[in-house]
Coordinates of C-alpha atoms and ligand atoms in Angstrom, one line a residue:
M1 CA 61.8 -11.3 -92.5
L2 CA 60.0 -14.7 -92.7
T3 CA 60.1 -17.5 -90.1
S4 CA 60.7 -21.1 -90.7
R5 CA 59.3 -24.0 -88.7
I6 CA 61.5 -26.4 -86.8
G7 CA 59.6 -29.5 -85.7
N8 CA 56.1 -28.7 -84.7
K9 CA 56.3 -25.5 -82.7
Q10 CA 59.6 -23.7 -82.7
T11 CA 60.2 -21.0 -85.3
V12 CA 63.4 -19.1 -86.2
P13 CA 63.8 -16.0 -88.3
V14 CA 65.2 -16.5 -91.8
N15 CA 66.9 -13.5 -93.4
L16 CA 66.0 -13.9 -97.0
A17 CA 68.3 -10.9 -97.9
L18 CA 71.3 -12.9 -96.7
L19 CA 73.6 -13.8 -99.5
R20 CA 74.9 -17.3 -98.9
P21 CA 78.5 -18.4 -99.6
E22 CA 77.4 -21.0 -102.1
E23 CA 75.5 -18.3 -104.0
V24 CA 78.6 -16.1 -104.2
R25 CA 80.5 -19.1 -105.5
A26 CA 77.7 -19.8 -108.0
V27 CA 77.9 -16.2 -109.4
H28 CA 81.6 -16.8 -110.2
R29 CA 80.8 -20.2 -111.7
A30 CA 78.0 -18.6 -113.7
A31 CA 80.4 -15.9 -115.0
Q32 CA 82.8 -18.8 -116.1
L33 CA 79.9 -20.5 -117.9
A34 CA 78.9 -17.2 -119.6
A35 CA 82.3 -16.8 -121.1
N36 CA 81.7 -19.8 -123.3
G37 CA 79.3 -17.7 -125.3
A38 CA 81.9 -15.1 -126.2
G39 CA 82.0 -14.6 -129.9
T40 CA 78.9 -16.6 -130.7
V41 CA 76.2 -14.6 -128.9
L42 CA 76.7 -11.2 -130.4
P43 CA 74.6 -9.0 -130.6
N44 CA 73.2 -10.7 -127.5
P45 CA 74.8 -10.6 -124.0
V46 CA 76.8 -13.6 -122.6
V47 CA 74.9 -15.0 -119.7
G48 CA 75.5 -17.9 -117.3
C49 CA 73.1 -19.5 -114.8
V50 CA 73.6 -22.0 -111.9
L51 CA 70.6 -23.6 -110.1
L52 CA 71.2 -24.5 -106.5
S53 CA 69.1 -26.9 -104.4
P54 CA 67.8 -25.6 -101.0
G55 CA 70.8 -27.4 -99.5
G56 CA 73.2 -25.5 -101.7
W57 CA 74.1 -28.2 -104.2
T58 CA 74.3 -27.5 -107.9
V59 CA 71.3 -29.1 -109.7
G60 CA 71.7 -27.4 -113.1
E61 CA 74.0 -25.2 -115.1
G62 CA 73.6 -23.3 -118.4
F63 CA 74.9 -20.5 -120.6
H64 CA 73.6 -18.6 -123.6
E65 CA 75.5 -20.1 -126.6
R66 CA 74.2 -18.4 -129.7
A67 CA 71.9 -15.5 -130.6
G68 CA 68.5 -17.0 -131.3
G69 CA 69.3 -20.1 -129.2
P70 CA 68.0 -20.9 -125.7
H71 CA 68.9 -18.5 -122.9
A72 CA 71.1 -19.6 -120.0
E73 CA 68.2 -20.0 -117.5
V74 CA 66.3 -22.3 -119.9
V75 CA 69.4 -24.5 -120.4
A76 CA 69.9 -24.8 -116.7
L77 CA 66.2 -25.5 -116.0
A78 CA 66.3 -28.3 -118.6
A79 CA 69.5 -29.7 -117.0
A80 CA 67.9 -29.6 -113.5
G81 CA 64.5 -31.2 -114.5
Q82 CA 62.4 -31.8 -111.4
W83 CA 65.1 -30.5 -109.2
A84 CA 64.3 -27.0 -110.4
K85 CA 61.3 -26.8 -108.1
G86 CA 62.2 -24.9 -105.0
A87 CA 65.7 -24.2 -106.3
T88 CA 67.7 -20.9 -106.3
A89 CA 68.7 -19.6 -109.7
V90 CA 71.9 -17.6 -109.7
V91 CA 72.3 -15.5 -112.9
T92 CA 75.0 -13.1 -114.2
L93 CA 72.3 -10.9 -115.8
E94 CA 68.7 -10.1 -114.8
P95 CA 66.4 -12.7 -116.5
C96 CA 64.8 -11.3 -119.6
N97 CA 61.1 -10.3 -119.4
H98 CA 60.2 -10.1 -123.0
T99 CA 59.5 -12.3 -126.0
G100 CA 62.2 -12.0 -128.6
R101 CA 63.3 -15.0 -130.6
T102 CA 62.7 -17.0 -127.4
P103 CA 60.0 -16.7 -124.6
P104 CA 60.8 -14.7 -121.4
C105 CA 63.1 -16.3 -118.9
S106 CA 61.2 -14.7 -116.0
T107 CA 58.1 -16.9 -116.8
A108 CA 60.3 -20.0 -117.4
L109 CA 61.7 -19.6 -113.9
T110 CA 58.3 -19.2 -112.2
A111 CA 56.8 -22.0 -114.3
A112 CA 59.5 -24.3 -113.1
G113 CA 58.9 -23.4 -109.5
V114 CA 62.1 -21.7 -108.7
S115 CA 61.7 -20.0 -105.3
R116 CA 64.7 -17.6 -105.2
V117 CA 66.8 -15.8 -107.8
V118 CA 70.1 -14.1 -107.3
V119 CA 70.9 -11.4 -109.9
A120 CA 74.4 -10.1 -110.3
V121 CA 73.7 -7.3 -112.9
R122 CA 70.5 -5.5 -113.8
D123 CA 69.5 -5.6 -117.5
P124 CA 70.2 -2.1 -119.0
W125 CA 68.4 -3.0 -122.2
L126 CA 64.9 -1.6 -121.5
P127 CA 62.8 -3.8 -123.8
A128 CA 64.0 -6.9 -121.9
A129 CA 64.2 -5.4 -118.4
G130 CA 61.7 -5.9 -115.6
G131 CA 62.5 -9.6 -115.0
M132 CA 63.1 -9.0 -111.3
D133 CA 59.7 -7.2 -110.9
H134 CA 57.9 -10.0 -112.6
L135 CA 59.6 -12.6 -110.4
R136 CA 58.8 -10.6 -107.2
A137 CA 55.2 -10.2 -108.2
A138 CA 55.0 -14.0 -108.6
G139 CA 56.2 -14.5 -105.1
V140 CA 59.8 -15.4 -105.9
V141 CA 62.5 -14.0 -103.5
V142 CA 64.9 -11.9 -105.5
L143 CA 68.3 -10.8 -104.4
D144 CA 69.7 -7.9 -106.5
L145 CA 73.5 -7.7 -105.9
T146 CA 74.0 -4.4 -107.7
D147 CA 74.0 -2.0 -104.8
R148 CA 75.4 -4.3 -102.1
T149 CA 78.4 -3.0 -100.3
D150 CA 79.9 -6.3 -98.9
T151 CA 83.2 -7.3 -100.5
E152 CA 82.0 -10.8 -101.6
A153 CA 79.0 -9.4 -103.4
Q154 CA 81.0 -6.7 -105.1
A155 CA 83.6 -9.2 -106.3
A156 CA 80.8 -11.4 -107.7
V157 CA 79.2 -8.4 -109.4
A158 CA 82.6 -7.4 -110.8
A159 CA 83.1 -10.9 -112.3
A160 CA 79.6 -10.8 -113.9
E161 CA 80.2 -7.3 -115.2
D162 CA 83.7 -8.2 -116.6
V163 CA 82.6 -11.3 -118.5
N164 CA 79.7 -9.3 -120.1
R165 CA 81.7 -6.0 -120.6
V166 CA 81.2 -5.9 -124.3
W167 CA 77.4 -6.1 -124.4
L168 CA 76.9 -4.1 -121.2
T169 CA 79.1 -1.2 -122.4
A170 CA 77.6 -1.2 -125.9
T171 CA 74.1 -1.2 -124.4
R172 CA 74.8 1.5 -121.8
M173 CA 76.8 3.7 -124.2
Q174 CA 74.8 3.0 -127.3
R175 CA 78.0 2.4 -129.3
P176 CA 80.2 -0.7 -129.9
F177 CA 82.7 -1.7 -127.2
V178 CA 86.2 -0.9 -128.5
S179 CA 89.2 -3.2 -127.7
W180 CA 92.5 -1.7 -128.9
K181 CA 94.9 -4.5 -129.8
V182 CA 98.6 -3.8 -130.3
G183 CA 101.8 -5.8 -130.6
M184 CA 104.8 -3.9 -129.2
T185 CA 108.4 -4.2 -128.0
I186 CA 109.1 -3.7 -124.3
D187 CA 110.1 -0.1 -125.1
G188 CA 106.7 0.5 -126.6
R189 CA 107.6 0.4 -130.4
V190 CA 105.2 -1.0 -133.0
A191 CA 107.4 -0.6 -136.0
A192 CA 111.2 -0.2 -136.6
A193 CA 112.7 3.0 -137.9
D194 CA 112.7 1.6 -141.5
G195 CA 108.9 0.8 -141.1
T196 CA 109.3 -2.9 -140.7
S197 CA 106.8 -4.4 -138.2
Q198 CA 106.3 -8.0 -139.3
W199 CA 106.7 -9.6 -137.0
I200 CA 107.3 -8.0 -133.6
T201 CA 105.3 -10.6 -131.8
S202 CA 105.6 -14.4 -131.7
A203 CA 103.6 -17.0 -133.8
E204 CA 101.8 -17.9 -130.6
S205 CA 100.6 -14.2 -130.1
R206 CA 99.6 -13.9 -133.7
A207 CA 97.6 -17.1 -133.4
D208 CA 95.8 -15.6 -130.4
V209 CA 95.0 -12.5 -132.4
H210 CA 92.9 -14.8 -134.7
V211 CA 91.1 -16.1 -131.6
L212 CA 90.3 -12.5 -130.7
R213 CA 89.2 -11.6 -134.2
A214 CA 86.8 -14.6 -134.2
Q215 CA 85.2 -13.1 -131.0
V216 CA 84.4 -9.7 -132.4
D217 CA 82.0 -8.5 -135.1
T218 CA 84.1 -5.7 -136.5
M219 CA 87.9 -5.0 -137.1
M220 CA 89.3 -1.6 -137.7
V221 CA 92.5 0.0 -139.0
G222 CA 93.6 3.5 -140.2
I223 CA 94.6 4.2 -143.8
G224 CA 98.2 4.5 -142.6
T225 CA 98.3 0.8 -141.6
V226 CA 96.7 -0.2 -144.9
L227 CA 99.3 1.7 -146.9
A228 CA 102.2 0.4 -144.7
D229 CA 101.3 -3.2 -144.1
D230 CA 98.5 -4.1 -146.6
P231 CA 96.8 -6.3 -144.0
Q232 CA 94.0 -8.7 -145.1
L233 CA 92.2 -8.4 -141.7
T234 CA 90.6 -11.8 -141.7
V235 CA 90.1 -14.6 -139.2
R236 CA 92.5 -17.4 -140.4
D237 CA 93.2 -21.0 -139.4
E238 CA 96.6 -22.5 -138.8
S239 CA 97.1 -23.0 -142.5
G240 CA 96.6 -19.3 -143.1
R241 CA 93.2 -19.7 -144.8
P242 CA 90.2 -17.5 -143.9
A243 CA 88.0 -19.6 -141.5
G244 CA 84.5 -19.2 -140.0
T245 CA 82.4 -16.1 -139.9
Q246 CA 84.4 -13.1 -140.9
P247 CA 83.9 -9.8 -139.0
L248 CA 83.3 -6.6 -140.9
R249 CA 86.5 -4.8 -141.9
V250 CA 86.6 -1.1 -141.5
V251 CA 89.2 1.3 -142.8
I252 CA 89.3 4.9 -141.5
D253 CA 90.3 6.8 -144.5
S254 CA 89.3 10.5 -144.8
N255 CA 90.1 10.9 -148.5
R256 CA 89.6 7.4 -149.8
R257 CA 93.3 6.7 -150.4
T258 CA 92.8 2.9 -150.0
P259 CA 94.3 1.3 -153.2
P260 CA 91.8 -0.6 -155.2
D261 CA 94.0 -3.7 -155.0
A262 CA 94.5 -3.5 -151.2
R263 CA 94.0 -6.9 -149.6
V264 CA 91.5 -5.4 -147.2
L265 CA 89.2 -5.0 -150.2
D266 CA 89.4 -8.6 -151.3
R267 CA 86.4 -11.0 -151.3
A268 CA 87.3 -12.8 -148.1
A269 CA 85.0 -10.5 -146.0
E270 CA 82.9 -7.4 -146.2
T271 CA 84.7 -4.0 -145.9
W272 CA 83.5 -0.5 -145.1
V273 CA 85.9 2.3 -146.1
A274 CA 84.7 5.2 -143.8
T275 CA 85.4 8.5 -145.5
T276 CA 84.6 12.1 -144.6
Q277 CA 82.6 12.4 -147.8
E278 CA 80.2 9.7 -146.4
L279 CA 80.3 10.6 -142.7
G280 CA 81.2 14.3 -142.5
S281 CA 84.4 15.4 -140.9
A282 CA 85.4 16.2 -137.3
Q283 CA 86.9 19.7 -136.5
D284 CA 90.3 18.5 -137.6
G285 CA 89.0 17.6 -141.1
R286 CA 89.4 13.9 -140.5
V287 CA 86.8 11.1 -140.1
D288 CA 84.4 11.8 -137.2
L289 CA 85.1 8.7 -135.0
P290 CA 81.9 8.9 -132.8
A291 CA 80.0 9.0 -136.1
V292 CA 81.8 5.8 -137.2
L293 CA 80.8 4.1 -134.0
D294 CA 77.3 5.4 -134.2
R295 CA 76.9 4.0 -137.7
L296 CA 78.3 0.6 -136.7
Y297 CA 75.9 0.5 -133.7
Q298 CA 72.9 1.2 -135.9
L299 CA 74.1 -1.6 -138.1
G300 CA 74.0 -4.0 -135.1
R301 CA 77.8 -4.1 -134.5
R302 CA 78.7 -4.4 -130.8
H303 CA 82.5 -5.1 -130.6
V304 CA 85.2 -3.4 -132.5
L305 CA 88.8 -4.7 -132.5
L306 CA 90.9 -1.6 -133.2
E307 CA 94.2 -2.9 -134.7
G308 CA 95.9 0.4 -135.2
G309 CA 98.0 2.1 -136.1
P310 CA 99.4 4.6 -133.6
R311 CA 97.7 7.7 -135.0
L312 CA 94.2 6.2 -135.2
A313 CA 94.6 4.5 -131.7
A314 CA 95.7 7.8 -130.1
A315 CA 92.7 9.6 -131.7
F316 CA 90.4 7.0 -130.2
L317 CA 92.0 7.2 -126.8
D318 CA 91.8 11.0 -126.8
A319 CA 88.1 10.8 -127.7
G320 CA 87.5 8.5 -124.7
L321 CA 86.5 5.7 -127.1
I322 CA 88.8 2.9 -126.0
D323 CA 87.3 0.5 -123.5
E324 CA 90.1 -2.0 -123.1
A325 CA 93.7 -2.5 -124.3
L326 CA 95.1 -5.8 -125.3
I327 CA 98.8 -5.4 -125.4
Y328 CA 101.1 -8.2 -126.7
L329 CA 104.5 -7.4 -125.2
A330 CA 107.4 -9.0 -127.1
P331 CA 110.8 -9.4 -125.3
T332 CA 112.6 -7.1 -127.8
L333 CA 113.9 -3.5 -127.7
L334 CA 114.2 -1.1 -130.7
G335 CA 115.1 2.2 -129.2
A336 CA 113.7 3.9 -132.3
G337 CA 110.7 3.5 -134.6
R338 CA 107.0 4.1 -134.3
H339 CA 105.5 4.5 -130.8
A340 CA 102.3 2.5 -129.9
L341 CA 100.4 5.8 -129.6
E342 CA 101.2 9.0 -131.6
G343 CA 99.6 12.4 -131.7
G344 CA 97.7 12.2 -128.4
L345 CA 96.7 15.3 -126.6
V346 CA 97.8 14.6 -123.0
A347 CA 100.2 17.4 -122.1
T348 CA 100.6 16.8 -118.3
L349 CA 100.6 13.8 -116.1
A350 CA 97.5 14.9 -114.3
D351 CA 95.6 14.4 -117.5
A352 CA 96.8 10.8 -118.1
H353 CA 94.3 8.1 -119.1
H354 CA 94.1 5.4 -116.4
A355 CA 94.1 1.7 -117.0
A356 CA 93.3 -1.2 -114.6
L357 CA 95.1 -4.5 -115.2
R358 CA 92.7 -7.4 -115.6
E359 CA 94.7 -10.3 -117.0
V360 CA 98.2 -11.3 -117.8
T361 CA 98.5 -14.3 -120.2
P362 CA 101.7 -15.7 -121.7
F363 CA 101.9 -16.5 -125.4
G364 CA 105.2 -18.2 -126.2
P365 CA 107.9 -15.7 -125.4
D366 CA 105.4 -12.8 -125.2
I367 CA 102.8 -11.8 -122.6
R368 CA 99.4 -10.4 -123.3
L369 CA 98.2 -7.7 -120.9
R370 CA 94.5 -6.9 -120.7
Y371 CA 93.6 -3.5 -119.2
S372 CA 90.3 -1.8 -118.9
I373 CA 90.6 1.9 -119.7
S374 CA 88.7 4.6 -117.8
R375 CA 87.6 7.9 -119.2
Ligands
LIG401 N1 102.6 -3.5 -134.1 C1 101.3 -3.3 -134.3 O1 100.4 -3.8 -133.5 C2 100.8 -2.4 -135.4 C3 99.4 -2.4 -135.7 C4 99.0 -1.5 -136.7 C5 99.9 -0.7 -137.3 N2 101.2 -0.8 -137.0 C6 102.2 0.1 -137.7 O2 101.7 1.5 -137.6 C7 102.2 2.2 -138.7 C8 100.9 2.9 -139.3 O3 100.4 3.7 -138.4 P1 99.9 5.2 -138.7 O4 99.8 5.9 -137.4 O5 100.7 5.7 -139.8 O6 98.5 4.9 -139.4 P2 97.0 4.6 -138.8 O7 96.9 5.0 -137.4 O8 96.7 3.2 -139.2 O9 96.2 5.6 -139.7 C9 96.3 6.9 -139.4 C10 95.5 7.7 -140.5 O10 94.1 7.4 -140.3 C11 93.4 8.5 -140.9 N3 92.4 9.1 -140.1 C12 91.1 9.4 -140.5 N4 90.4 9.9 -139.5 C13 91.2 9.9 -138.5 C14 91.0 10.4 -137.1 N5 89.8 10.9 -136.8 N6 92.0 10.2 -136.3 C15 93.2 9.7 -136.6 N7 93.4 9.3 -137.9 C16 92.5 9.4 -138.8 C17 94.5 9.6 -141.2 O11 94.8 9.7 -142.6 P3 93.8 10.5 -143.5 O12 93.8 11.9 -142.9 O13 94.3 10.4 -144.8 O14 92.4 9.9 -143.4 C18 95.7 9.1 -140.4 O15 96.9 9.6 -140.9 C19 102.8 1.2 -139.6 O16 104.2 1.3 -139.5 C20 102.3 -0.1 -139.1 O17 103.2 -1.2 -139.4 C21 101.7 -1.6 -136.0

């Protein structure tokens, strides 16, 4: 506990561990800023930073836009200029403490004269961790929100965790984050009895899928989907042409049944056909899914968009390898046809996988539900 002087003589205690309301708001704002880096920062984390004056006014904001580009703290410090001195930096992720493609943010903050730093999430990546220790050693007051039990702090931490879920999960689990995307009828069907599935969802939903694809570094399907639908698996613009950086395409195909003229093998993007011959097989004789994710992680891939089909998705779910579900729900009913998940091993309700609803977003006549999945 420090004291602050009022006038010439009187002193009052200042509780430096007190999280101020404007700092809580700033964490939420920093999480919003961080989201702007989704899709362009991989394999780096998304990070947002807000600089507050001692009076609680915002004097600078920034986010990490691109791997190799300036970090959020550096962008916010540049925006604040002289107002950075004595300011509080509110960050979604612990400032980095190492020299990578850019110098450490911990030293940039101390050099600018920042006096207080509020950190929502500790950096789990050991080479860059230690930013809070560096700041404290330099005399900066650091508030680590991770273990706080008050509701406001926990909500702020949850926002910072959620916006950076891809990188945080990949770093903590040492495997890519897996988003399972599916388009289904309201009775949970992904193809009709005759095998037709194009299109269950609206043009608006399908356009959003291309936004999603542009934010990941890897897309994946099973051989069943390749044989049934012959998808190209590319990011395409409104005219239907491949646009921008294309994620790696992965086909899970135990016995290399992918036809040589399959569209997924065209020259629009790179493709990896993962076979048992290359990776070894799991106990059931099929491709070892953890081995696939391990290989992808070693190759620097951090975010897989799993686009089906029902058998591969069920196998991922059973293996505890789905982190979130993005479900496009179309206002149609089939009453027959393929289910969204097939071949799963849950036999009794007590063993059900649990999901927490994060977002509901309308796309034309459809809605997109985003759930986080717990193991
Ligand atoms: N509406 C949608 O969003 C959507 C999306 C995608 C697909 N679909 C529909 O889904 C249908 C195709 O689904 P599907 O279930 O037949 O095929 P799938 O899930 O795409 O592929 C399943 C196949 O993957 C291979 N595989 C290799 N390793 C595996 C593992 N460890 N676990 C599970 N599978 C493994 C297996 O074949 P091998 O043993 O030969 O390797 C398996 O039969 C089509 O009707 C398609 O239209 C709908």
